[in-house]
Short mmCIF file of C-alpha atoms in Angstrom, two decimals:
data_model
loop_
_atom_site.label_atom_id
_atom_site.label_comp_id
_atom_site.label_asym_id
_atom_site.label_seq_id
_atom_site.Cartn_x
_atom_site.Cartn_y
_atom_site.Cartn_z
CA MET A 1 60.26 91.05 103.78
CA ASP A 2 61.16 91.24 107.73
CA GLN A 3 59.68 87.18 108.94
CA GLY A 4 59.94 89.12 112.71
CA LEU A 5 56.38 91.03 111.99
CA VAL A 6 54.67 89.21 109.74
CA LYS A 7 53.27 87.10 112.49
CA LYS A 8 49.56 87.72 114.66
CA ILE A 9 49.96 90.21 116.13
CA LYS A 10 49.35 90.12 120.01
CA ASN A 11 50.58 93.05 122.08
CA ASP A 12 50.54 96.93 121.51
CA ASP A 13 54.37 97.01 121.11
CA GLN A 14 53.98 94.26 118.27
CA HIS A 15 50.99 96.34 117.42
CA GLN A 16 53.85 99.29 117.79
CA GLN A 17 56.54 97.44 115.27
CA VAL A 18 54.14 97.13 112.78
CA LEU A 19 52.83 100.56 112.59
CA ALA A 20 56.44 101.64 113.04
CA ARG A 21 57.28 99.50 109.66
CA ILE A 22 53.94 100.39 107.48
CA GLY A 23 54.87 104.35 108.09
CA GLU A 24 58.84 103.29 106.34
CA LEU A 25 57.19 101.37 103.74
CA MET A 26 54.50 103.88 103.09
CA SER A 27 57.31 106.57 102.85
CA LEU A 28 59.00 105.26 100.07
CA PRO A 29 58.57 106.24 95.83
CA PHE A 30 56.28 104.68 94.74
CA SER A 31 56.13 101.49 92.97
CA ALA A 32 53.25 99.28 90.87
CA ASP A 33 56.00 96.42 90.94
CA ALA A 34 57.98 96.99 93.99
CA PRO A 35 58.29 93.63 96.32
CA GLU A 36 57.30 96.26 99.41
CA ASN A 37 54.18 96.62 98.25
CA ASP A 38 53.21 92.81 99.27
CA GLU A 39 54.97 92.93 102.97
CA LEU A 40 52.75 96.89 103.56
CA GLU A 41 49.61 94.87 102.22
CA VAL A 42 50.13 91.84 104.68
CA LEU A 43 51.15 94.36 107.84
CA ALA A 44 48.10 96.12 107.41
CA LEU A 45 45.83 93.73 107.32
CA LEU A 46 47.82 92.08 110.67
CA ALA A 47 47.42 95.82 112.03
CA ALA A 48 43.88 96.05 111.14
CA GLU A 49 42.91 92.51 112.53
CA TYR A 50 44.76 93.51 116.09
CA GLU A 51 42.37 97.36 116.01
CA LYS A 52 38.76 94.63 115.04
CA GLU A 53 39.20 93.08 119.02
CA ALA A 54 41.65 95.52 120.71
CA PHE A 55 39.91 98.39 120.23
CA PHE A 56 36.34 97.80 120.01
CA ILE A 57 34.02 100.51 119.77
CA GLU A 58 30.46 100.25 121.50
CA ALA A 59 27.59 100.89 119.61
CA PRO A 60 25.73 104.09 121.18
CA GLY A 61 23.45 104.03 124.15
CA PRO A 62 19.53 105.58 123.23
CA ILE A 63 20.59 108.84 124.13
CA GLU A 64 23.83 108.97 123.34
CA ALA A 65 21.97 107.56 119.29
CA ILE A 66 19.59 111.27 119.45
CA ARG A 67 21.40 112.98 120.52
CA PHE A 68 23.90 112.02 117.44
CA ARG A 69 21.30 112.05 115.38
CA MET A 70 19.92 115.71 116.10
CA ASP A 71 23.27 116.20 114.99
CA GLN A 72 23.28 114.96 112.46
CA SER A 73 20.43 116.80 110.97
CA GLY A 74 20.85 120.14 113.17
CA LEU A 75 17.72 119.38 115.53
CA SER A 76 16.67 120.80 118.75
CA GLN A 77 14.92 119.31 121.22
CA ARG A 78 11.51 121.56 120.18
CA ASP A 79 12.16 118.97 117.33
CA LEU A 80 11.43 116.00 119.05
CA ALA A 81 8.66 116.30 121.43
CA PRO A 82 6.43 115.35 119.00
CA LEU A 83 8.07 112.60 117.99
CA ILE A 84 8.58 111.89 121.43
CA GLY A 85 4.99 113.88 123.24
CA SER A 86 6.10 116.76 124.62
CA LYS A 87 8.66 119.58 126.05
CA SER A 88 9.40 118.58 129.27
CA LYS A 89 8.68 114.34 128.26
CA THR A 90 11.86 115.15 125.83
CA SER A 91 14.08 117.60 128.50
CA GLU A 92 13.45 113.94 131.29
CA VAL A 93 14.41 111.67 127.99
CA LEU A 94 17.90 113.32 126.79
CA SER A 95 18.87 114.40 130.52
CA GLY A 96 18.58 110.24 131.32
CA LYS A 97 16.24 111.06 134.17
CA ARG A 98 12.83 108.81 132.12
CA PRO A 99 13.06 105.58 129.88
CA LEU A 100 11.87 105.53 126.49
CA THR A 101 9.23 103.59 126.33
CA LEU A 102 7.37 101.59 123.19
CA GLY A 103 6.06 104.40 121.43
CA MET A 104 9.29 106.45 121.07
CA ILE A 105 11.96 104.12 120.50
CA ARG A 106 9.00 103.31 117.09
CA SER A 107 8.92 106.74 116.51
CA LEU A 108 12.07 108.14 116.15
CA HIS A 109 13.39 104.39 114.68
CA ARG A 110 10.63 105.45 112.46
CA HIS A 111 10.98 109.22 111.74
CA LEU A 112 14.69 109.04 112.12
CA GLY A 113 16.17 105.95 110.64
CA ILE A 114 18.16 106.03 114.45
CA PRO A 115 18.93 101.93 114.93
CA LEU A 116 16.51 99.86 117.42
CA GLU A 117 19.45 98.01 118.84
CA SER A 118 20.73 102.12 120.42
CA LEU A 119 17.54 102.46 121.24
CA ILE A 120 17.27 99.26 123.52
CA GLU A 121 20.23 99.04 125.13
CA GLU A 122 21.19 95.93 126.29
CA SER A 123 22.04 96.10 129.32
CA GLN A 124 18.63 97.72 130.22
CA VAL A 125 15.48 95.23 131.03
CA PRO A 126 14.86 92.84 128.94
CA LEU A 127 11.82 94.37 126.38
CA ALA A 128 9.45 92.40 127.20
CA ASP A 129 10.01 94.26 130.87
CA ALA A 130 9.92 97.05 129.73
CA LEU A 131 6.93 97.64 127.01
CA THR A 132 4.10 99.69 129.20
CA ASP A 133 2.56 101.71 126.22
CA VAL A 134 1.49 98.36 125.05
CA ASP A 135 -2.24 97.13 123.90
CA TRP A 136 -1.95 94.43 123.68
CA THR A 137 -6.02 93.41 123.03
CA ARG A 138 -4.33 94.29 119.87
CA PHE A 139 -2.49 90.82 119.10
CA PRO A 140 -5.07 87.62 117.92
CA VAL A 141 -4.76 85.69 121.98
CA ARG A 142 -7.03 83.16 120.61
CA GLU A 143 -5.38 82.13 117.29
CA MET A 144 -2.12 82.47 119.48
CA VAL A 145 -3.29 79.26 121.42
CA GLN A 146 -4.85 77.83 119.05
CA ARG A 147 -1.99 77.21 117.15
CA GLY A 148 0.00 76.37 120.21
CA PHE A 149 2.29 79.43 120.46
CA VAL A 150 1.33 80.13 123.88
CA THR A 151 -0.27 77.92 126.57
CA PHE A 152 -3.24 79.07 128.88
CA ALA A 153 -5.13 76.77 131.20
CA GLY A 154 -8.11 78.04 131.64
CA PRO A 155 -11.37 79.12 128.99
CA LEU A 156 -10.17 79.30 125.47
CA ASN A 157 -12.86 82.71 125.32
CA ARG A 158 -10.86 83.34 128.40
CA ALA A 159 -7.48 83.64 127.31
CA ALA A 160 -8.58 87.45 125.86
CA ALA A 161 -8.56 88.76 129.03
CA HIS A 162 -5.73 87.43 129.23
CA ALA A 163 -3.40 88.80 126.42
CA GLU A 164 -0.97 91.13 128.90
CA GLU A 165 0.42 87.93 130.75
CA LEU A 166 0.82 85.97 128.04
CA VAL A 167 1.29 87.86 124.67
CA ARG A 168 4.11 89.94 126.68
CA PRO A 169 7.00 86.57 127.41
CA PHE A 170 5.96 85.80 123.67
CA PHE A 171 7.85 88.88 122.63
CA SER A 172 10.52 87.89 125.46
CA ASN A 173 13.17 86.02 122.12
CA PRO A 174 16.24 87.66 121.01
CA GLU A 175 14.50 88.51 117.93
CA GLY A 176 11.16 90.18 119.31
CA ALA A 177 11.91 93.75 119.55
CA GLN A 178 12.51 93.18 115.89
CA ALA A 179 8.96 91.47 115.29
CA MET A 180 7.29 93.62 118.07
CA PHE A 181 8.19 96.43 115.75
CA CYS A 182 7.40 95.09 112.78
CA ARG A 183 10.72 96.16 111.56
CA ALA A 184 10.41 94.84 108.04
CA ARG A 185 9.78 95.40 104.23
CA PRO A 186 6.41 94.47 103.95
CA ARG A 187 5.21 92.74 99.98
CA VAL A 188 1.10 92.66 101.64
CA GLY A 189 -2.09 94.30 100.75
CA SER A 190 -4.51 97.55 102.92
CA ALA A 191 -5.85 94.07 104.41
CA VAL A 192 -3.64 93.16 106.92
CA ASN A 193 -2.64 92.86 110.08
CA GLN A 194 0.17 93.76 111.45
CA ALA A 195 -0.32 92.50 114.60
CA SER A 196 -0.57 89.57 113.43
CA LEU A 197 2.28 89.96 111.07
CA SER A 198 4.62 90.59 114.28
CA VAL A 199 3.60 86.95 116.79
CA TRP A 200 3.93 85.06 112.80
CA GLN A 201 7.47 87.25 112.24
CA ASN A 202 7.87 86.26 115.88
CA GLN A 203 7.39 82.36 115.99
CA VAL A 204 9.34 81.86 112.56
CA PHE A 205 12.06 83.30 115.27
CA ARG A 206 10.86 80.82 117.15
CA LEU A 207 11.15 77.88 115.59
CA ALA A 208 14.02 78.92 113.48
CA ALA A 209 16.18 79.43 117.26
CA GLU A 210 14.88 75.05 118.34
CA GLU A 211 17.44 74.56 115.29
CA SER A 212 21.10 74.31 115.43
CA LEU A 213 22.43 74.91 112.59
CA GLY A 214 25.81 74.59 114.55
CA VAL A 215 27.81 76.90 110.99
CA SER A 216 28.04 80.87 109.93
CA PHE A 217 26.54 82.48 107.26
CA ASP A 218 28.22 82.80 104.73
CA ARG A 219 26.86 84.62 101.46
CA THR A 220 29.45 83.24 98.80
CA ASN A 221 28.01 80.21 99.44
CA LEU A 222 24.99 81.01 97.33
CA ASP A 223 26.67 81.54 94.49
CA ASP A 224 25.18 79.64 91.11
CA THR A 225 26.43 76.09 91.65
CA PHE A 226 24.77 76.73 94.95
CA LEU A 227 21.46 77.82 93.48
CA ALA A 228 21.46 75.56 89.85
CA HIS A 229 21.46 72.60 91.88
CA LEU A 230 18.96 73.28 94.85
CA ALA A 231 16.64 74.09 91.15
CA THR A 232 17.40 70.29 90.38
CA LEU A 233 16.11 68.85 93.52
CA SER A 234 12.39 69.57 92.63
CA GLN A 235 12.26 66.70 90.75
CA TYR A 236 12.33 64.87 93.91
CA GLN A 237 9.80 63.24 96.39
CA GLY A 238 10.60 65.02 98.90
CA GLY A 239 12.32 67.74 97.89
CA PRO A 240 11.64 70.77 99.79
CA ARG A 241 13.25 68.06 102.80
CA LEU A 242 16.81 67.83 100.53
CA ALA A 243 16.18 72.24 100.56
CA ARG A 244 16.46 72.03 103.96
CA GLU A 245 18.96 69.90 103.89
CA HIS A 246 20.79 71.36 101.12
CA LEU A 247 20.32 74.99 103.13
CA ALA A 248 21.09 74.16 106.62
CA ARG A 249 24.43 73.06 105.43
CA VAL A 250 25.60 76.89 104.29
CA GLY A 251 24.35 78.83 107.47
CA VAL A 252 20.39 78.38 106.13
CA HIS A 253 17.29 77.97 108.27
CA LEU A 254 13.72 77.22 105.74
CA VAL A 255 11.69 76.64 108.23
CA GLU A 256 7.29 75.99 106.95
CA LEU A 257 4.39 77.97 109.53
CA ALA A 258 0.72 78.27 107.72
CA PRO A 259 -0.27 82.15 108.38
CA LEU A 260 -2.21 83.85 110.82
CA LYS A 261 -5.88 85.02 110.24
CA LYS A 262 -5.26 88.45 107.83
CA THR A 263 -1.63 88.33 106.97
CA PHE A 264 -2.22 86.62 103.59
CA LEU A 265 1.89 85.78 103.46
CA ASP A 266 3.15 83.72 101.28
CA GLY A 267 6.67 83.25 102.35
CA ALA A 268 9.45 85.93 104.71
CA ALA A 269 13.22 86.31 104.86
CA MET A 270 14.90 87.13 107.77
CA LEU A 271 17.63 87.48 110.23
CA ARG A 272 17.90 85.89 112.93
CA ALA A 273 20.07 88.07 116.15
CA ASN A 274 23.52 85.29 115.27
CA GLY A 275 22.60 87.06 111.77
CA ASN A 276 21.61 83.46 110.10
CA PRO A 277 19.45 84.48 107.59
CA VAL A 278 16.18 82.81 108.34
CA ILE A 279 13.33 81.61 105.23
CA ALA A 280 10.34 80.84 105.49
CA LEU A 281 7.10 79.49 103.42
CA THR A 282 3.12 78.80 104.79
CA TYR A 283 2.20 76.38 101.93
CA ARG A 284 -1.69 79.20 101.46
CA HIS A 285 -1.78 78.21 97.97
CA ALA A 286 -1.96 74.83 98.52
CA ARG A 287 1.07 73.49 94.56
CA VAL A 288 4.37 72.52 94.65
CA ASP A 289 4.89 75.64 91.86
CA ASN A 290 4.31 78.07 94.48
CA PHE A 291 6.70 76.64 97.11
CA TRP A 292 9.62 76.14 94.90
CA PHE A 293 9.04 79.52 93.32
CA THR A 294 8.39 81.58 96.67
CA LEU A 295 11.72 79.58 98.12
CA PHE A 296 14.00 80.98 95.15
CA HIS A 297 12.10 84.01 95.92
CA GLU A 298 13.07 84.48 99.42
CA LEU A 299 16.52 82.45 98.72
CA GLY A 300 16.14 86.27 95.83
CA HIS A 301 16.24 88.50 99.13
CA VAL A 302 18.92 87.13 101.10
CA VAL A 303 20.99 87.29 98.14
CA LEU A 304 19.63 90.79 96.89
CA HIS A 305 18.69 92.43 100.03
CA LEU A 306 18.54 91.49 103.30
CA GLY A 307 21.29 92.33 105.99
CA GLU A 308 22.23 94.81 102.73
CA SER A 309 19.88 97.71 101.70
CA GLN A 310 17.91 96.05 104.14
CA PRO A 311 19.76 95.20 107.73
CA GLY A 312 18.97 93.38 110.30
CA GLY A 313 15.30 93.74 108.66
CA ALA A 314 12.31 91.42 107.71
CA PHE A 315 10.61 91.04 103.50
CA LEU A 316 6.51 89.27 104.27
CA ASP A 317 5.68 88.69 101.53
CA ASP A 318 2.33 87.78 99.36
CA LEU A 319 3.14 87.37 96.01
CA ASP A 320 -0.59 87.80 94.50
CA VAL A 321 0.50 91.35 95.02
CA GLY A 322 2.23 92.62 92.28
CA ALA A 323 5.64 94.23 92.38
CA GLY A 324 5.19 97.10 91.57
CA GLU A 325 7.90 99.59 91.33
CA ASP A 326 10.00 98.25 94.56
CA ARG A 327 12.71 97.60 93.78
CA ALA A 328 13.40 95.33 95.72
CA GLU A 329 10.44 93.48 95.30
CA ARG A 330 11.00 92.61 91.25
CA GLU A 331 14.45 92.18 91.10
CA ALA A 332 13.35 88.78 93.94
CA ASP A 333 11.09 88.28 90.70
CA ASP A 334 14.08 88.35 88.54
CA PHE A 335 16.37 86.24 90.80
CA ALA A 336 13.67 83.51 91.40
CA VAL A 337 12.85 82.82 87.88
CA ARG A 338 16.23 82.90 86.06
CA HIS A 339 17.33 80.73 89.06
CA LEU A 340 14.70 78.46 88.93
CA TYR A 341 13.49 77.32 85.96
CA PRO A 342 15.86 76.39 83.06
CA ALA A 343 16.98 78.62 80.26
CA ALA A 344 14.83 77.03 77.27
CA LEU A 345 12.13 77.65 78.93
CA SER A 346 11.69 80.65 77.25
CA GLU A 347 11.99 78.65 73.47
CA TRP A 348 10.25 75.86 74.56
CA ALA A 349 7.34 77.35 75.46
CA SER A 350 5.07 77.25 72.75
CA ARG A 351 5.31 74.24 71.96
CA LEU A 352 4.52 72.70 75.61
CA LYS A 353 1.17 71.30 74.58
CA THR A 354 -0.02 68.65 77.31
CA TRP A 355 2.13 67.06 80.01
CA ASN A 356 3.29 64.84 78.80
CA ASP A 357 5.37 66.90 77.08
CA VAL A 358 6.02 68.78 80.45
CA VAL A 359 6.67 65.52 81.32
CA VAL A 360 9.82 65.20 79.50
CA PHE A 361 11.02 69.07 79.45
CA ALA A 362 11.01 68.51 83.17
CA GLY A 363 12.62 65.58 82.76
CA ARG A 364 15.02 66.31 80.29
CA HIS A 365 16.17 69.63 82.53
CA LEU A 366 15.43 68.32 86.45
CA ARG A 367 12.55 70.07 87.37
CA HIS A 368 8.88 68.94 88.34
CA PRO A 369 6.80 68.35 86.25
CA ALA A 370 4.77 71.30 88.12
CA VAL A 371 7.85 73.65 88.79
CA ILE A 372 7.66 73.73 84.54
CA ALA A 373 4.12 74.19 83.91
CA GLY A 374 3.83 76.93 86.96
CA ARG A 375 5.93 78.56 84.55
CA LEU A 376 3.82 78.30 81.38
CA ARG A 377 0.48 79.33 83.42
CA HIS A 378 2.24 81.84 84.29
CA LEU A 379 3.27 83.73 80.49
CA GLN A 380 0.07 81.98 79.09
CA GLY A 381 -1.93 83.47 81.81
CA ASN A 382 -4.36 80.36 82.20
CA TYR A 383 -4.08 80.31 85.55
CA LYS A 384 -6.40 76.29 84.70
CA LEU A 385 -3.86 74.49 82.36
CA PHE A 386 -2.82 71.89 84.54
CA GLY A 387 -4.94 72.69 87.27
CA ARG A 388 -6.53 68.60 88.29
CA ILE A 389 -3.15 67.32 87.12
CA MET A 390 -0.60 70.24 89.82
CA ALA A 391 -3.21 69.21 93.04
CA GLN A 392 -3.34 65.30 93.29
CA GLN A 393 0.88 65.72 93.32
CA LEU A 394 1.10 68.35 96.04
CA ALA A 395 0.82 65.55 98.08
CA GLU A 396 3.81 63.86 98.14
CA HIS A 397 5.24 66.60 97.70
CA VAL A 398 4.89 67.76 101.09
CA THR A 399 4.08 64.30 103.00
CA ALA A 400 7.13 63.80 102.20
CA THR A 401 9.31 67.10 103.00
CA ARG A 402 7.12 66.87 106.73
CA GLY A 403 8.79 63.11 106.87
CA GLU A 404 5.44 61.85 107.87
#
């Protein structure tokens, strides 16, 4: 191995030398146990690392992204007219004479799959200032003021009249576009209010931004050992607080935010602009077992889906709505069952008749009794089982979580 080449590449000359050596090695007859194989592998990694830094290619701007998708799909300007508004508007957009409006961006993203990152350039004015075709009155302004999401000095009954000046800056954070466009995969019922979902999602992002984790997210840290320890934290008073600290160590935010009216949410999993996942829980169903199942369900989305099948997106979940044929939701449900509940529970379920039976089994498997009882209720289809006892236990669990 040429030790003079096996070091970090710092300039173009060294890069060319490494490429020349790679060419020499590639021209040798192949042998699986050849000593040159290690050298080839190391040099290829060094070259790739240098090229990633030296030859960074910027993401395409809106016009380039649109034209690329047109070429890909064989579309003409006439085909884009229904999405942009008219043939003349399409021509003006593609020639750079007309900026994209919110409606155009939303339509191009939804129907052509063009990434929002390409349609909204950093060099453009901030999103909050660029939005020109938004019906600001559809947002729950009064509730936003009441919940402290925005500040309004006047009488509450006058807040709606100032919708734009209150809501526009609310979405000016780095994740505002994602939330404003509700770029999410919702497991929600038909009665949900989409504007309220956007507000809730963005408030979660804003709360997460207040917490500096100081660590980048690496999905491989969420392995079976990490998840098994996380499940045992349910046994402690204040277990959710311990879970928050445990997740923070591997770059995952855990945020608590009650749902807005007409959102019907239990939890969510989403990605911040910096790549750190955020799990949000609402406590809509005030039960210990619901907290832990929802947490592990959303962790399933983080481990299995966020950044992969749902790049840069979000999962917003009403767990009262069945997973149905949604593969991602079924996978997240299965993930929660597999990692939260002891494997022995299936065998013992029919033998756990009394609350004392549940307490003993839970203690043996390092779980909160309510977690075990919640699973039993689901398996038996009897949601009145142990109901009064489980409700009594919530206060101490949540109070310790919030540090009260």
